[in-house]
Structures are given as structure tokens and as C-alpha cells.
XYZ file of C-alpha atoms in Angstrom:
689
model
C -24.942 7.773 10.521
C -22.187 5.247 9.873
C -23.031 2.573 7.354
C -23.015 -1.110 8.014
C -19.632 -2.580 7.063
C -19.201 -4.828 4.039
C -17.059 -7.964 3.756
C -13.801 -6.033 3.691
C -14.103 -5.368 7.425
C -12.492 -8.791 8.055
C -9.453 -8.180 5.846
C -5.879 -7.419 6.938
C -5.109 -4.788 4.277
C -5.390 -1.123 5.395
C -6.504 -0.289 1.844
C -9.358 -2.784 1.931
C -10.333 -1.610 5.387
C -10.555 1.946 4.065
C -13.374 0.688 1.794
C -15.078 -1.416 4.443
C -17.875 1.129 4.954
C -18.563 1.928 1.291
C -22.121 1.176 0.165
C -20.498 -0.879 -2.596
C -20.803 -4.556 -1.680
C -17.091 -5.237 -2.125
C -15.616 -8.726 -2.128
C -11.956 -9.505 -1.486
C -10.109 -11.474 -4.131
C -11.184 -15.107 -3.629
C -13.501 -18.003 -4.359
C -16.637 -16.445 -2.860
C -16.586 -13.626 -5.420
C -15.573 -15.870 -8.322
C -18.309 -18.399 -7.631
C -20.960 -15.653 -7.360
C -19.881 -14.207 -10.718
C -20.160 -17.609 -12.418
C -23.406 -18.546 -10.661
C -25.106 -15.270 -11.596
C -23.293 -14.820 -14.906
C -22.171 -11.299 -13.978
C -19.211 -9.222 -14.987
C -16.564 -8.625 -12.329
C -15.554 -5.058 -11.607
C -12.004 -5.297 -10.250
C -10.527 -2.237 -8.543
C -6.860 -2.327 -7.499
C -5.028 0.272 -5.419
C -3.156 0.827 -2.208
C -3.814 2.740 1.000
C -1.640 5.800 0.329
C -2.786 6.251 -3.281
C -4.104 9.830 -3.761
C -6.327 9.109 -6.798
C -7.676 5.960 -5.134
C -8.957 8.228 -2.324
C -10.395 10.657 -4.854
C -12.283 7.970 -6.698
C -13.590 6.486 -3.461
C -14.996 9.807 -2.350
C -16.426 10.737 -5.765
C -17.857 7.309 -6.734
C -17.610 4.403 -4.316
C -19.231 6.363 -1.467
C -22.211 7.325 -3.710
C -25.393 5.286 -3.336
C -26.354 5.517 -7.033
C -23.000 4.129 -8.179
C -23.058 1.469 -5.445
C -26.535 0.341 -6.540
C -25.366 -0.190 -10.117
C -22.220 -2.045 -9.047
C -24.100 -4.225 -6.566
C -26.935 -5.148 -8.927
C -25.095 -5.744 -12.183
C -21.477 -6.606 -11.216
C -19.477 -8.518 -8.663
C -17.210 -5.765 -7.268
C -13.773 -6.916 -6.017
C -11.173 -4.805 -4.177
C -7.487 -5.725 -4.246
C -4.504 -4.208 -2.424
C -1.700 -4.287 -4.994
C 0.876 -4.561 -2.208
C -0.752 -7.745 -0.813
C -1.430 -9.252 -4.260
C 1.229 -7.901 -6.623
C 0.721 -10.918 -8.883
C -2.940 -10.007 -9.504
C -1.963 -6.392 -10.075
C 0.805 -7.349 -12.520
C -1.448 -9.531 -14.680
C -4.240 -6.976 -15.091
C -1.854 -4.027 -15.417
C -0.211 -5.862 -18.281
C -3.622 -6.544 -19.780
C -4.495 -2.825 -19.726
C -1.182 -1.972 -21.356
C -1.747 -4.585 -24.059
C -4.996 -2.756 -24.814
C -2.929 0.354 -25.503
C -3.821 2.184 -22.299
C -1.480 3.719 -19.721
C -1.367 1.918 -16.403
C -1.532 3.397 -12.949
C -3.614 3.339 -9.774
C -6.387 2.982 -9.092
C -6.505 0.249 -11.729
C -10.136 -0.430 -12.624
C -10.799 -3.342 -14.956
C -13.833 -5.318 -16.110
C -13.515 -9.107 -16.181
C -15.646 -11.987 -17.444
C -16.940 -14.351 -14.756
C -13.884 -16.564 -15.378
C -11.527 -13.621 -14.636
C -10.504 -12.808 -18.187
C -9.907 -9.071 -18.870
C -12.187 -7.090 -21.204
C -11.357 -3.417 -20.784
C -10.610 -0.869 -18.082
C -8.541 2.141 -17.122
C -7.311 4.016 -14.108
C -9.158 6.963 -12.548
C -12.707 7.454 -13.845
C -14.308 10.819 -13.018
C -17.865 11.107 -11.630
C -18.817 13.463 -14.453
C -17.438 13.875 -17.981
C -14.148 15.805 -17.917
C -10.605 15.783 -19.419
C -12.038 13.982 -22.432
C -13.118 11.031 -20.259
C -16.627 9.630 -19.918
C -18.125 9.561 -16.432
C -17.804 6.392 -14.364
C -21.559 5.922 -14.446
C -21.581 6.062 -18.261
C -18.857 3.416 -18.375
C -20.787 1.109 -16.056
C -23.981 1.421 -18.102
C -22.081 0.856 -21.322
C -20.534 -2.357 -19.924
C -23.969 -3.615 -18.796
C -25.288 -2.989 -22.326
C -22.347 -4.762 -23.996
C -22.599 -7.777 -21.661
C -26.314 -8.134 -22.398
C -26.123 -7.511 -26.171
C -22.630 -8.512 -27.342
C -21.532 -11.165 -24.803
C -20.035 -13.524 -27.408
C -17.831 -10.785 -28.877
C -16.711 -9.697 -25.396
C -15.813 -13.232 -24.394
C -13.843 -13.733 -27.631
C -11.908 -10.499 -26.967
C -11.152 -11.491 -23.393
C -9.896 -14.900 -24.537
C -7.527 -13.293 -27.077
C -6.041 -11.016 -24.403
C -5.698 -13.939 -22.009
C -4.014 -16.036 -24.657
C -1.489 -13.251 -25.197
C -0.858 -13.015 -21.469
C 0.050 -16.689 -21.460
C 2.473 -16.651 -24.359
C 5.547 -18.638 -23.265
C 8.996 -17.044 -23.207
C 11.436 -18.439 -25.729
C 15.036 -19.518 -25.307
C 17.479 -17.395 -27.348
C 21.176 -17.694 -28.194
C 23.156 -15.138 -26.255
C 26.524 -13.439 -26.441
C 27.638 -11.599 -23.327
C 29.742 -8.728 -24.587
C 31.650 -6.327 -22.342
C 31.119 -3.424 -24.758
C 27.337 -3.898 -24.705
C 27.435 -3.120 -21.003
C 29.801 -0.194 -21.332
C 27.543 1.363 -24.018
C 24.764 1.555 -21.371
C 26.519 4.633 -19.940
C 26.087 6.461 -23.266
C 22.532 5.175 -23.577
C 21.637 6.575 -20.158
C 23.347 9.840 -20.990
C 21.011 10.340 -23.976
C 18.034 10.607 -21.591
C 19.848 12.334 -18.749
C 18.712 15.749 -17.580
C 22.062 17.530 -17.546
C 20.735 20.441 -15.487
C 18.574 18.751 -12.877
C 19.721 15.138 -12.900
C 17.489 12.095 -13.306
C 16.079 10.815 -16.564
C 13.464 12.250 -18.893
C 11.549 9.023 -19.519
C 8.283 9.518 -17.603
C 6.610 12.485 -19.315
C 6.375 15.475 -16.994
C 7.068 13.380 -13.882
C 10.428 12.248 -12.507
C 10.739 9.132 -10.346
C 13.710 8.337 -8.106
C 16.066 6.372 -10.411
C 17.895 4.493 -7.656
C 18.009 1.137 -9.514
C 19.491 2.800 -12.618
C 22.109 4.432 -10.424
C 23.086 1.058 -8.920
C 23.901 -0.177 -12.408
C 25.818 2.973 -13.300
C 27.825 2.709 -10.122
C 28.779 -0.907 -10.905
C 29.882 0.115 -14.385
C 31.867 3.052 -12.971
C 33.759 0.822 -10.524
C 35.052 -1.218 -13.475
C 35.520 1.457 -16.111
C 36.192 4.645 -14.101
C 34.137 6.393 -16.761
C 33.448 9.793 -15.153
C 30.219 10.307 -17.128
C 28.638 7.571 -15.049
C 29.699 9.077 -11.728
C 28.663 12.568 -12.827
C 25.121 11.347 -13.620
C 24.934 9.655 -10.210
C 26.231 12.641 -8.254
C 24.169 15.321 -9.965
C 20.984 13.262 -9.536
C 21.529 12.574 -5.849
C 22.438 16.199 -5.080
C 19.547 17.655 -7.013
C 17.105 15.306 -5.331
C 18.543 16.040 -1.866
C 18.109 19.787 -2.344
C 14.743 19.568 -4.096
C 11.198 19.536 -2.815
C 11.057 15.771 -3.440
C 13.188 15.554 -0.327
C 11.490 16.398 2.958
C 13.810 19.236 4.006
C 12.490 19.261 7.583
C 11.785 15.610 8.431
C 14.056 13.747 6.055
C 13.224 11.078 3.502
C 12.012 11.331 -0.098
C 8.535 11.528 -1.487
C 7.311 9.126 -4.174
C 8.037 11.203 -7.260
C 8.325 14.749 -8.608
C 5.499 16.214 -10.676
C 8.018 18.320 -12.604
C 11.504 17.923 -14.015
C 13.110 20.076 -11.295
C 12.512 17.731 -8.331
C 10.521 20.672 -6.915
C 6.875 19.735 -6.350
C 6.442 16.147 -5.186
C 3.551 13.782 -5.061
C 3.710 13.691 -1.295
C 3.406 9.947 -0.512
C 6.392 8.457 1.223
C 7.207 4.840 0.516
C 9.469 2.526 2.507
C 11.081 1.042 -0.614
C 12.006 4.454 -2.100
C 13.706 5.495 1.098
C 15.536 2.196 1.612
C 16.933 2.337 -1.922
C 17.734 6.034 -1.767
C 19.661 5.618 1.494
C 21.473 2.598 0.070
C 22.553 4.296 -3.176
C 23.810 7.284 -1.203
C 25.887 4.946 0.977
C 27.353 3.362 -2.145
C 28.170 6.763 -3.618
C 29.857 7.783 -0.374
C 31.970 4.626 -0.592
C 33.187 5.700 -4.087
C 33.570 9.435 -3.514
C 34.279 9.680 0.240
C 32.120 12.819 0.132
C 30.329 13.016 3.519
C 27.327 14.720 1.827
C 26.115 11.288 0.650
C 26.700 9.649 3.989
C 24.815 12.400 5.789
C 21.922 12.048 3.343
C 21.759 8.281 3.867
C 21.800 8.749 7.661
C 19.134 11.453 7.487
C 16.833 9.109 5.577
C 17.417 6.271 8.033
C 16.692 8.605 10.956
C 13.377 9.488 9.335
C 12.524 5.777 8.911
C 13.445 5.025 12.543
C 11.359 7.938 13.786
C 8.218 7.663 11.651
C 8.098 4.252 9.958
C 9.419 1.766 12.495
C 7.163 -0.790 14.145
C 8.093 -0.947 17.860
C 7.898 -4.765 17.719
C 10.266 -4.896 14.718
C 10.090 -4.272 11.006
C 9.025 -1.148 9.115
C 5.659 0.079 7.953
C 4.899 0.483 4.259
C 4.014 4.071 3.504
C 2.679 7.474 4.496
C -0.147 9.130 2.570
C 0.076 12.254 0.474
C -3.125 13.691 2.026
C -4.126 14.899 5.433
C -7.442 16.514 6.284
C -8.496 15.793 2.662
C -5.757 17.972 1.218
C -2.682 16.797 -0.638
C 0.596 18.016 0.873
C -1.014 19.903 3.751
C 1.228 18.281 6.335
C 4.429 19.214 4.504
C 3.830 22.729 3.108
C 4.240 26.162 4.706
C 2.996 29.664 4.177
C 5.694 32.274 4.575
C 3.659 33.721 7.463
C 3.637 30.358 9.303
C 7.355 29.924 8.772
C 8.082 33.352 10.295
C 5.586 32.852 13.152
C 7.162 29.587 14.347
C 10.764 30.786 14.141
C 10.719 34.481 15.021
C 10.974 33.908 18.784
C 13.953 31.592 18.382
C 16.103 33.385 15.779
C 17.437 36.816 15.006
C 15.862 38.813 12.153
C 19.032 38.309 10.120
C 18.926 34.530 10.617
C 15.231 34.412 9.708
C 15.855 36.440 6.540
C 18.663 34.061 5.543
C 16.500 30.976 6.114
C 13.625 32.395 4.033
C 16.030 32.809 1.135
C 17.694 29.458 1.773
C 14.432 27.491 1.628
C 13.013 29.482 -1.270
C 9.875 30.819 0.495
C 7.686 33.465 -1.116
C 4.379 35.116 -0.263
C 2.667 33.477 -3.286
C 4.200 30.049 -2.627
C 5.022 27.394 -5.183
C 2.190 24.921 -4.515
C -1.435 26.012 -4.170
C -0.564 29.173 -2.275
C 1.893 27.445 0.064
C 5.577 26.609 -0.078
C 7.251 23.276 -0.621
C 10.620 23.869 0.988
C 13.652 23.367 -1.224
C 17.230 24.520 -1.423
C 18.429 26.351 -4.484
C 21.197 24.161 -5.897
C 23.180 27.198 -7.044
C 22.229 29.283 -3.967
C 24.942 31.511 -2.639
C 23.197 31.686 0.728
C 25.488 30.114 3.323
C 23.806 28.698 6.424
C 25.633 27.632 9.515
C 25.002 23.913 10.116
C 24.045 24.471 13.765
C 21.469 27.123 12.705
C 20.068 24.783 10.069
C 19.714 21.907 12.506
C 18.143 24.153 15.110
C 15.619 25.458 12.524
C 14.698 21.945 11.371
C 14.179 20.814 14.953
C 11.849 23.735 15.693
C 9.822 23.330 12.505
C 9.592 19.558 12.943
C 8.227 20.066 16.460
C 5.534 22.440 15.156
C 4.803 20.225 12.142
C 4.241 17.205 14.377
C 1.325 19.063 16.000
C -0.519 18.987 12.684
C -2.823 16.122 11.733
C -0.547 13.532 10.177
C -1.170 11.763 6.895
C -2.478 8.215 7.200
C 0.264 5.661 7.693
C -0.123 2.244 6.103
C 0.994 -0.078 8.896
C 1.232 -3.118 6.692
C 4.644 -4.812 7.011
C 5.694 -6.271 3.661
C 8.307 -8.987 3.440
C 10.086 -7.778 0.286
C 10.231 -4.141 1.333
C 11.587 -5.079 4.741
C 14.125 -7.357 3.078
C 15.389 -4.211 1.299
C 15.629 -2.499 4.689
C 17.709 -5.380 6.081
C 20.088 -5.060 3.123
C 20.332 -1.271 3.473
C 20.892 -1.427 7.238
C 23.489 -4.170 6.882
C 25.424 -2.073 4.434
C 25.003 1.058 6.585
C 26.585 -0.927 9.406
C 29.530 -1.999 7.216
C 30.162 1.604 6.174
C 29.765 3.247 9.579
C 30.140 0.418 12.175
C 27.334 2.127 14.035
C 25.813 -0.774 16.020
C 22.299 0.697 15.830
C 22.108 -0.251 12.146
C 23.075 -3.857 12.780
C 20.660 -4.004 15.712
C 17.786 -2.729 13.527
C 18.655 -5.148 10.711
C 18.596 -8.084 13.106
C 15.365 -6.949 14.740
C 13.711 -6.645 11.323
C 14.893 -10.137 10.435
C 13.668 -11.546 13.740
C 10.231 -9.968 13.177
C 9.992 -11.579 9.720
C 11.072 -14.968 11.024
C 8.497 -14.785 13.840
C 5.497 -13.318 12.023
C 6.060 -13.683 8.294
C 7.808 -17.030 8.015
C 6.593 -20.603 8.236
C 9.855 -21.626 9.968
C 12.774 -20.179 11.854
C 15.057 -23.147 11.030
C 16.709 -23.335 7.622
C 16.976 -27.097 8.027
C 13.158 -27.455 8.342
C 11.355 -25.983 5.311
C 7.684 -26.757 4.711
C 6.404 -27.136 1.189
C 3.770 -24.357 1.064
C 6.244 -21.479 1.513
C 9.100 -20.117 3.597
C 7.766 -16.554 3.703
C 4.356 -14.944 3.578
C 3.704 -11.568 1.952
C 2.457 -9.148 4.577
C 1.547 -8.579 8.177
C -1.192 -6.264 9.424
C -0.058 -4.321 12.445
C -3.632 -3.022 12.852
C -5.037 -6.540 13.234
C -1.880 -8.191 14.582
C -1.949 -10.976 12.064
C -0.440 -11.854 8.710
C -2.351 -11.888 5.442
C -3.142 -15.397 4.169
C -1.041 -15.101 0.988
C 2.034 -17.232 0.499
C 5.173 -15.376 -0.524
C 6.066 -14.617 -4.144
C 9.396 -15.155 -5.882
C 10.187 -11.515 -5.008
C 9.513 -12.151 -1.343
C 11.760 -15.207 -1.199
C 14.579 -13.918 -3.418
C 14.717 -10.522 -1.664
C 15.039 -12.337 1.678
C 17.799 -14.507 0.212
C 19.681 -11.336 -0.673
C 18.977 -9.867 2.779
C 20.633 -12.922 4.381
C 23.645 -12.479 2.070
C 23.957 -8.841 3.123
C 23.628 -9.682 6.815
C 26.360 -12.271 6.430
C 28.665 -9.604 5.030
C 28.006 -7.426 8.080
C 28.444 -10.184 10.673
C 30.260 -13.230 9.341
C 27.501 -15.463 10.711
C 27.599 -18.587 8.557
C 23.964 -19.376 9.346
C 22.947 -16.427 7.153
C 24.688 -18.021 4.145
C 22.975 -21.296 4.924
C 19.598 -19.490 4.922
C 20.457 -17.982 1.517
C 21.305 -21.425 0.164
C 18.041 -22.876 1.498
C 16.014 -20.064 -0.081
C 17.822 -20.616 -3.391
C 16.877 -24.300 -3.277
C 13.254 -23.471 -2.511
C 13.114 -20.950 -5.425
C 14.554 -23.458 -7.908
C 12.040 -26.096 -6.800
C 8.824 -24.009 -6.848
C 9.399 -20.817 -8.918
C 11.722 -22.014 -11.690
C 11.449 -24.223 -14.750
C 14.069 -24.586 -17.509
C 15.390 -21.039 -17.329
C 12.005 -19.401 -16.709
C 11.258 -17.824 -13.338
C 7.662 -17.395 -12.175
C 6.472 -14.849 -9.647
C 4.056 -17.334 -8.030
C 3.846 -21.052 -7.530
C 1.648 -23.101 -9.795
C -2.134 -22.839 -9.211
C -1.731 -19.880 -6.878
C -4.539 -17.331 -6.204
C -6.812 -18.482 -9.094
C -4.694 -16.569 -11.606
C -5.378 -16.629 -15.362
C -1.685 -16.426 -16.133
C 1.565 -17.233 -14.386
C 3.836 -14.204 -14.420
C 7.184 -14.937 -16.050
C 8.106 -11.617 -17.654
C 9.943 -9.381 -15.269
C 11.150 -5.801 -15.211
C 12.410 -3.699 -12.358
C 9.595 -1.511 -11.075
C 9.738 0.450 -7.852
C 11.865 -2.347 -6.368
C 14.027 -4.963 -8.074
C 11.981 -7.682 -9.706
C 11.937 -11.306 -8.559
C 14.193 -12.015 -11.505
C 16.723 -9.385 -10.438
C 16.783 -10.489 -6.799
C 17.161 -14.113 -7.887
C 20.104 -13.463 -10.208
C 21.836 -11.434 -7.494
C 21.329 -14.292 -5.035
C 22.661 -16.882 -7.467
C 25.719 -14.781 -8.421
C 26.615 -14.227 -4.775
C 26.212 -17.891 -3.866
C 28.323 -18.889 -6.872
C 31.192 -16.628 -5.793
C 30.986 -17.856 -2.215
C 31.502 -21.329 -3.666
C 28.089 -22.647 -2.588
C 26.479 -25.105 -5.057
C 28.628 -23.553 -7.789
C 27.764 -25.893 -10.652
C 24.042 -25.599 -10.015
C 24.220 -21.804 -9.666
C 26.268 -21.406 -12.870
C 24.014 -23.689 -14.892
C 20.905 -21.917 -13.651
C 22.333 -18.458 -14.350
C 23.170 -19.451 -17.902
C 19.693 -20.932 -18.507
C 18.047 -17.802 -17.131
C 20.197 -15.624 -19.376
C 19.137 -17.657 -22.408
C 15.549 -16.668 -21.673
C 15.911 -13.076 -20.463
C 19.229 -11.508 -21.478
C 18.491 -10.384 -25.021
C 15.445 -8.448 -23.836
C 17.140 -6.909 -20.805
C 20.264 -5.614 -22.557
C 18.024 -3.734 -25.030
C 16.085 -2.065 -22.191
C 18.598 -1.179 -19.474
C 16.275 1.353 -17.804
C 13.800 -1.426 -17.088
C 16.290 -4.105 -16.038
C 19.086 -2.191 -14.308
C 19.335 -4.286 -11.154
C 19.335 -7.513 -13.168
C 22.077 -6.217 -15.498
C 24.131 -5.090 -12.486
C 24.425 -8.682 -11.277
C 25.024 -10.121 -14.744
C 27.882 -7.648 -15.224
C 29.350 -8.686 -11.889
C 29.092 -12.364 -12.767
C 31.078 -11.991 -15.983
C 33.377 -9.037 -15.446
C 33.849 -8.345 -11.674
C 34.668 -11.749 -10.237
C 36.651 -10.645 -7.204
C 36.476 -12.127 -3.668
C 38.041 -11.131 -0.322
C 38.538 -13.369 2.691
C 39.469 -12.026 6.107
C 40.997 -14.849 8.171
C 41.229 -13.848 11.809
C 42.735 -15.212 14.955
C 39.425 -14.576 16.710
C 36.067 -12.944 16.099
C 36.958 -9.894 18.200
C 39.416 -8.734 15.506
C 36.643 -8.355 12.934
C 35.510 -4.913 14.033
C 39.108 -3.649 14.117
C 39.681 -4.793 10.534
C 36.349 -3.408 9.363
C 37.337 -0.025 10.772
C 39.987 0.054 8.034
C 38.355 -1.877 5.204
C 34.614 -1.312 5.737
C 34.336 2.010 3.914
C 35.968 0.462 0.848
C 33.538 -2.455 0.602
C 30.636 -2.207 -1.819
C 27.386 -3.981 -1.091
C 28.280 -6.104 -4.148
C 31.714 -7.067 -2.825
C 32.063 -10.768 -2.131
C 33.616 -10.838 1.312
C 34.008 -13.842 3.571
C 35.275 -14.363 7.114
C 37.303 -17.152 8.650
C 37.850 -17.530 12.386
C 38.098 -20.647 14.515
C 34.489 -19.932 15.567
C 33.216 -19.304 12.016
C 35.202 -21.748 9.910
C 33.142 -23.785 7.433
C 34.943 -25.864 4.832
C 31.717 -26.541 2.943
C 31.987 -22.992 1.623
C 34.634 -23.180 -1.113
C 35.643 -19.539 -0.837
C 36.608 -19.990 2.811
C 38.234 -23.395 2.521
C 41.897 -23.608 3.601
C 42.236 -19.866 4.019
C 43.339 -19.417 7.622
C 45.528 -16.723 9.030
C 49.293 -17.019 9.166
C 50.095 -18.279 12.667
C 52.701 -15.517 13.090
C 50.084 -12.782 12.584
C 46.652 -12.068 14.100
C 45.014 -11.990 10.662
C 45.566 -12.622 6.952
C 43.715 -11.003 4.045
C 43.166 -12.961 0.844
C 42.346 -11.006 -2.320
C 41.156 -13.403 -5.041
C 39.854 -13.313 -8.572
C 37.696 -16.178 -9.741
C 38.905 -18.279 -6.786
C 42.599 -17.736 -7.608
C 44.134 -15.838 -4.695
C 47.156 -13.607 -4.446
C 49.655 -14.070 -1.651
C 47.923 -13.324 1.681
C 48.471 -9.915 3.202
C 49.172 -9.774 6.939
C 49.197 -5.991 7.340
C 46.084 -4.005 6.455
C 48.264 -1.070 5.384
C 49.662 -3.149 2.541
C 46.181 -3.705 1.051
C 45.381 -1.409 -1.892
C 41.810 -0.435 -0.977
C 41.280 1.083 -4.446
C 41.416 -2.393 -5.952
C 38.368 -3.595 -4.020
C 35.201 -3.808 -6.117
């Protein structure tokens, strides 16, 4: 018999809705829970996760669905559930608290709080019985009840000390921006580089997609032509593409590899991973002209269009690792299954080749089944038509299986990344489908996740909200973070580069102004506005996680606006003040701040701009046919036509085409331009950053 739902049944988050029928009397994050904790003087049990989190599902099944555990939580605690993707600020604060206590973070994040939300202790997954050297969840709950009853004063003192540390202000430091400090990052990365399998040995036995690190390396390579940087990028992308972390049948990458070989993945698929992986492959194609990287990028985008696209616009967040209660079941194959589905379509010789090509064995490589991969050094040669035919057949059969749960939450910052990726895909390929999808995603955000669709009319509370529930057809009630706003500012910049539409630059300028008003103070950036979400601390320390941080997006936005000549003095002053707060820490930890350092390096050492001045807008596509594949997503490119001219943008001012020619190309460095070129064939494409 189905249980009566708890309060979470009214929430927008798919993760919270998954817990809506637990016997635990869950509260969402908010005043009702906080007031109850204070009124009844109870500890808060805060549990943070997300809907495609494997160990979150495990703990729900083992503990939160059990009546005895629920009775303890309901009687002695105020239990609160949080979706980390809806409330990343809450997650960040308590994850940092756990790490300050000397514990490793992860999800589910389970933490005990005082009634005034101050952290006491916690951890990640707690087993139902003692194992792996961990006490049982029930033991932990009973211990916390005892401590709260017998040692309350000591607990409160401890929580106040942790909270005080969380609120330590960042300090201004003198800085020296040195070219050689950036160049030495290549050698620093090389120390941790896996020279056989690519990627970096910095996460224990696991390997995560290092896309943000590769963006920084690529920027350094463009300037230095240091082949070590490019070799690290290429080996990593190839090894990942051939490994089990890549879905060899359906396309796209899984969340991370559980080994150093990119062989056995944790099977979740996340929108942000795939957007960034496609984007870095496009950038690498631009540098190398190797179609392998372009084909990989397109394959990933095809997966996203097929399986992750919302028909009304925008992209869903994630696909689960589990189906039918089993991790990886949807993606793995027995050798017998593989043969059964293909034997009526292929010759015996072809089938034998494919078994070798995908590394299948009777024993399998994952719990008796096979994660398909391609041996990097494999001498097996497969005809491309045969490979495509095989994938099509297997995908058709696989789609008859029960699919993993799909989180149909549409997140602003992750969709901003998709807009940027799609805009760049259009510049590289001129395939109109990519520009169409970028614009449709933007239109969805402006309609459903924005407080306005007019950059001249900006309300105070926010421009963007955080997430939209496709299940409930409504947005979550949380105003956007710095990351939401700054990522959208960057998305507008990237859409401008793909279209020349000046309105997109005006949007970016408006977002910049909003950020500096509500999320910035004397060089310090804050992830949330003041007095937001009842937080015990205002986040101001940033590092790049699975996506660029709010700090990284903001610095990229400011650098681009500066080089377009939009509010230059304000942008330059702000950049310098931000660097006084953050630079010394970031240059010492390039793995954690790669996307930030990429933009800082551009600001100081790659100050090039290009202006295409055209007789009319129709010439733009013709010129992009020649120049598009040489443009990086970090290239500052502007467009002048009679329809697009805007003298308020310094970069474009007074740069019109020679009347005797249909177009003129201006190549500039720090706003000093060389003599305009009137024949595309005279432009040295290798000089474009």
C-alpha cells in the first residue's frame, strides 16, 4: 500500500519528489522547518543530494524508507531535504563545513545542524548496519540525540566556531601578474598527467572529465605553441572517446571513471559534462583540424538532442546511473546479447571483428557484463559504415530496455553552457541547427526562467531564476545565483559572436551591471545576494567544480566586455580589484581555478580583436565559411554592417568597409588596428587567437 505523501509532494525538484513518499517527515529548506527546530529546540538533520545520485538512492532504500529510522528522525530531529542543483549555495556552505571538519565531501551529504542552522558534524553515505569501518546510521542518530541532551553547550560552542570560520572575510593582497607563472602551469599539469591514459591523477582511484583544465591548457598552447600542452589535451580526449566512460553506442560521456583507464564509468550522464566535453573537442578541432574531434563533438550533441532536449526548449539536467535498481544495466551487454541482436544483420566475420573491436568477453568487465570500449592501440580496423550500422542496431535494441530515470529539471547555468557550446558549434560548422537550438534554449530561459525579456527593464529581485520543473511546468522559487547570471552573460557574448546581433552584447552589459550591483563588493564576489535563503554564511570563496564558478564566469564576462570596448574603465577597475582578492590563491592551485586563469591570461597576454565590416548582413555567412574554423570561442570578434552598426561599442566604432570592396577585415591588438584587409585570402588565419 502506498504511503501518504509528505510535504515534499508540493516541491518542483525531481530529487525531493523522489522522497515524497518516505515515512520520514521531510521538510524542504525554508522557514517552516527552521521555526519548528527553534520552537521545539531540536537538531536539524539536513540531507543534500540530487535525483541521479546513485548513493542517494541507496541510502533512501536502506534507511529513509525504513519505519524505525523514520520514527527516530521524526521524533527527535527536524529532517530537511535539499536538491543541491536547486540550492547550490546551501550545498556549498555545508560541504565546506564538512571539509573543515577533516572529512571528505560527496553526495548524499548528511549533516547535523543546531536549530539556528550552524553545522555540528556529518558525513556522506551512512550504512544501515556497521560496515567498512563506519557506524550504522541508527547508531549515529542515537549518538547525536545523546550529545544534544547531555552536552548541548559544547555542541553549540563547536558549531559557532565552525560558523565563524565559514564567515572569515577574504583579504586583499598585492599581486604581480607574471607571464612565466602562467607558462609554468603546463609543467605543473604535466607532473600529474597520466602519460598512458590521459587525464590527471588527482582524485584517488577515480578520474573525472578534466574539460576545464583542458580549456586553460589550450589557451596557453595558442600563445606558446608548447607541444606538451597540446599532447596532454589530445591524449586525454582520445582516451576518453575510446573508453567506457564514453557511451560507444548512444554517444555522450558518463560522469566519471571508477578507474584510471577510463574503462568502467559511474553511469550517470550530466548535461554540463557533455556540454563542456563537446565544446573542448570543438576547440581542439579548431587547433588541430583533425576531424576526429569535430566528429566527437557532433556525436555528443546528437545524443543531447535525442535524449536530453525538452521539446519546448532547453535541455534536461541528467540521466541516472541505475535502471531496475541496478547500476549500469541500461548500458552494459553480455557477449551473448551482443551476438543475438547482431547475428541476423551481419556476417560471421563482421560479428567476430566487432566483438574484438568493442572488447567483449564471456566473463565481462563489469559484474559479469561488458562495458563497451575501443582498445586505443587496437589493430582491428572497422569500416565506418559497418560501425554506424552496428551502433544503430544496438541503439534500437537498447532503447527497448527500461531507461534510467531522467531528471527533467532545466537549470539556468547548465543551459547557459549549452547556449555557449551550440553557438561555438555553429561558428565552427555553420550548421544552422546549432544556432537554432541555441536560440530556442535562450528563448525558453527568457520565457520561463527570467523576470524580464527586455534588457532595458530589469527588476531588482533578479534577472534569472535557478531552475524549472518540466514535471510540474513551473519554475522553482529561488532567485538566480551569481553563477546563473554570469553564465548567462557569457552565453549572450557567445551568441553575439555567432550572429552579430548587438542586442546580445547589450544583454551582457546589463547582466554585468546587475552582478556588480548585487553580487559584488570591493573586489569580492558573492554567490548569492545579501540575506538570501536564510544562509549562515555568504559564499565568497570560489573554485571551479563540475562547471566554471561564478567567479570564473564573471571574469570571462568582464574581460570580453572590456575588449569589446563596453564600459572599459569600469571593467578594468573591477578586474583588477577582483584579482587583488583572488589571484594569489588561484595561481597556486591551477587545477581548481583553470577557467578563471584562462580569462586572466587572455586579459593580460592575448589582447587581440577582429572586426568584420561588411557591405550587408548577407555577406557574414560567406566570410564565416572562410574564417569560422579559425575562430576560438575566446576570440574577440565583432561585426559592422549598416544594419548592425553601433558606435557606442568602441571596438566597432569607425571601422566600416572600404567602399571599393564588399568587406574589410580589421585585425587589432589592444585596440590598435593594422591596415584593413579587403581580401580574405590575405588574412593569416594562423595569427588569430
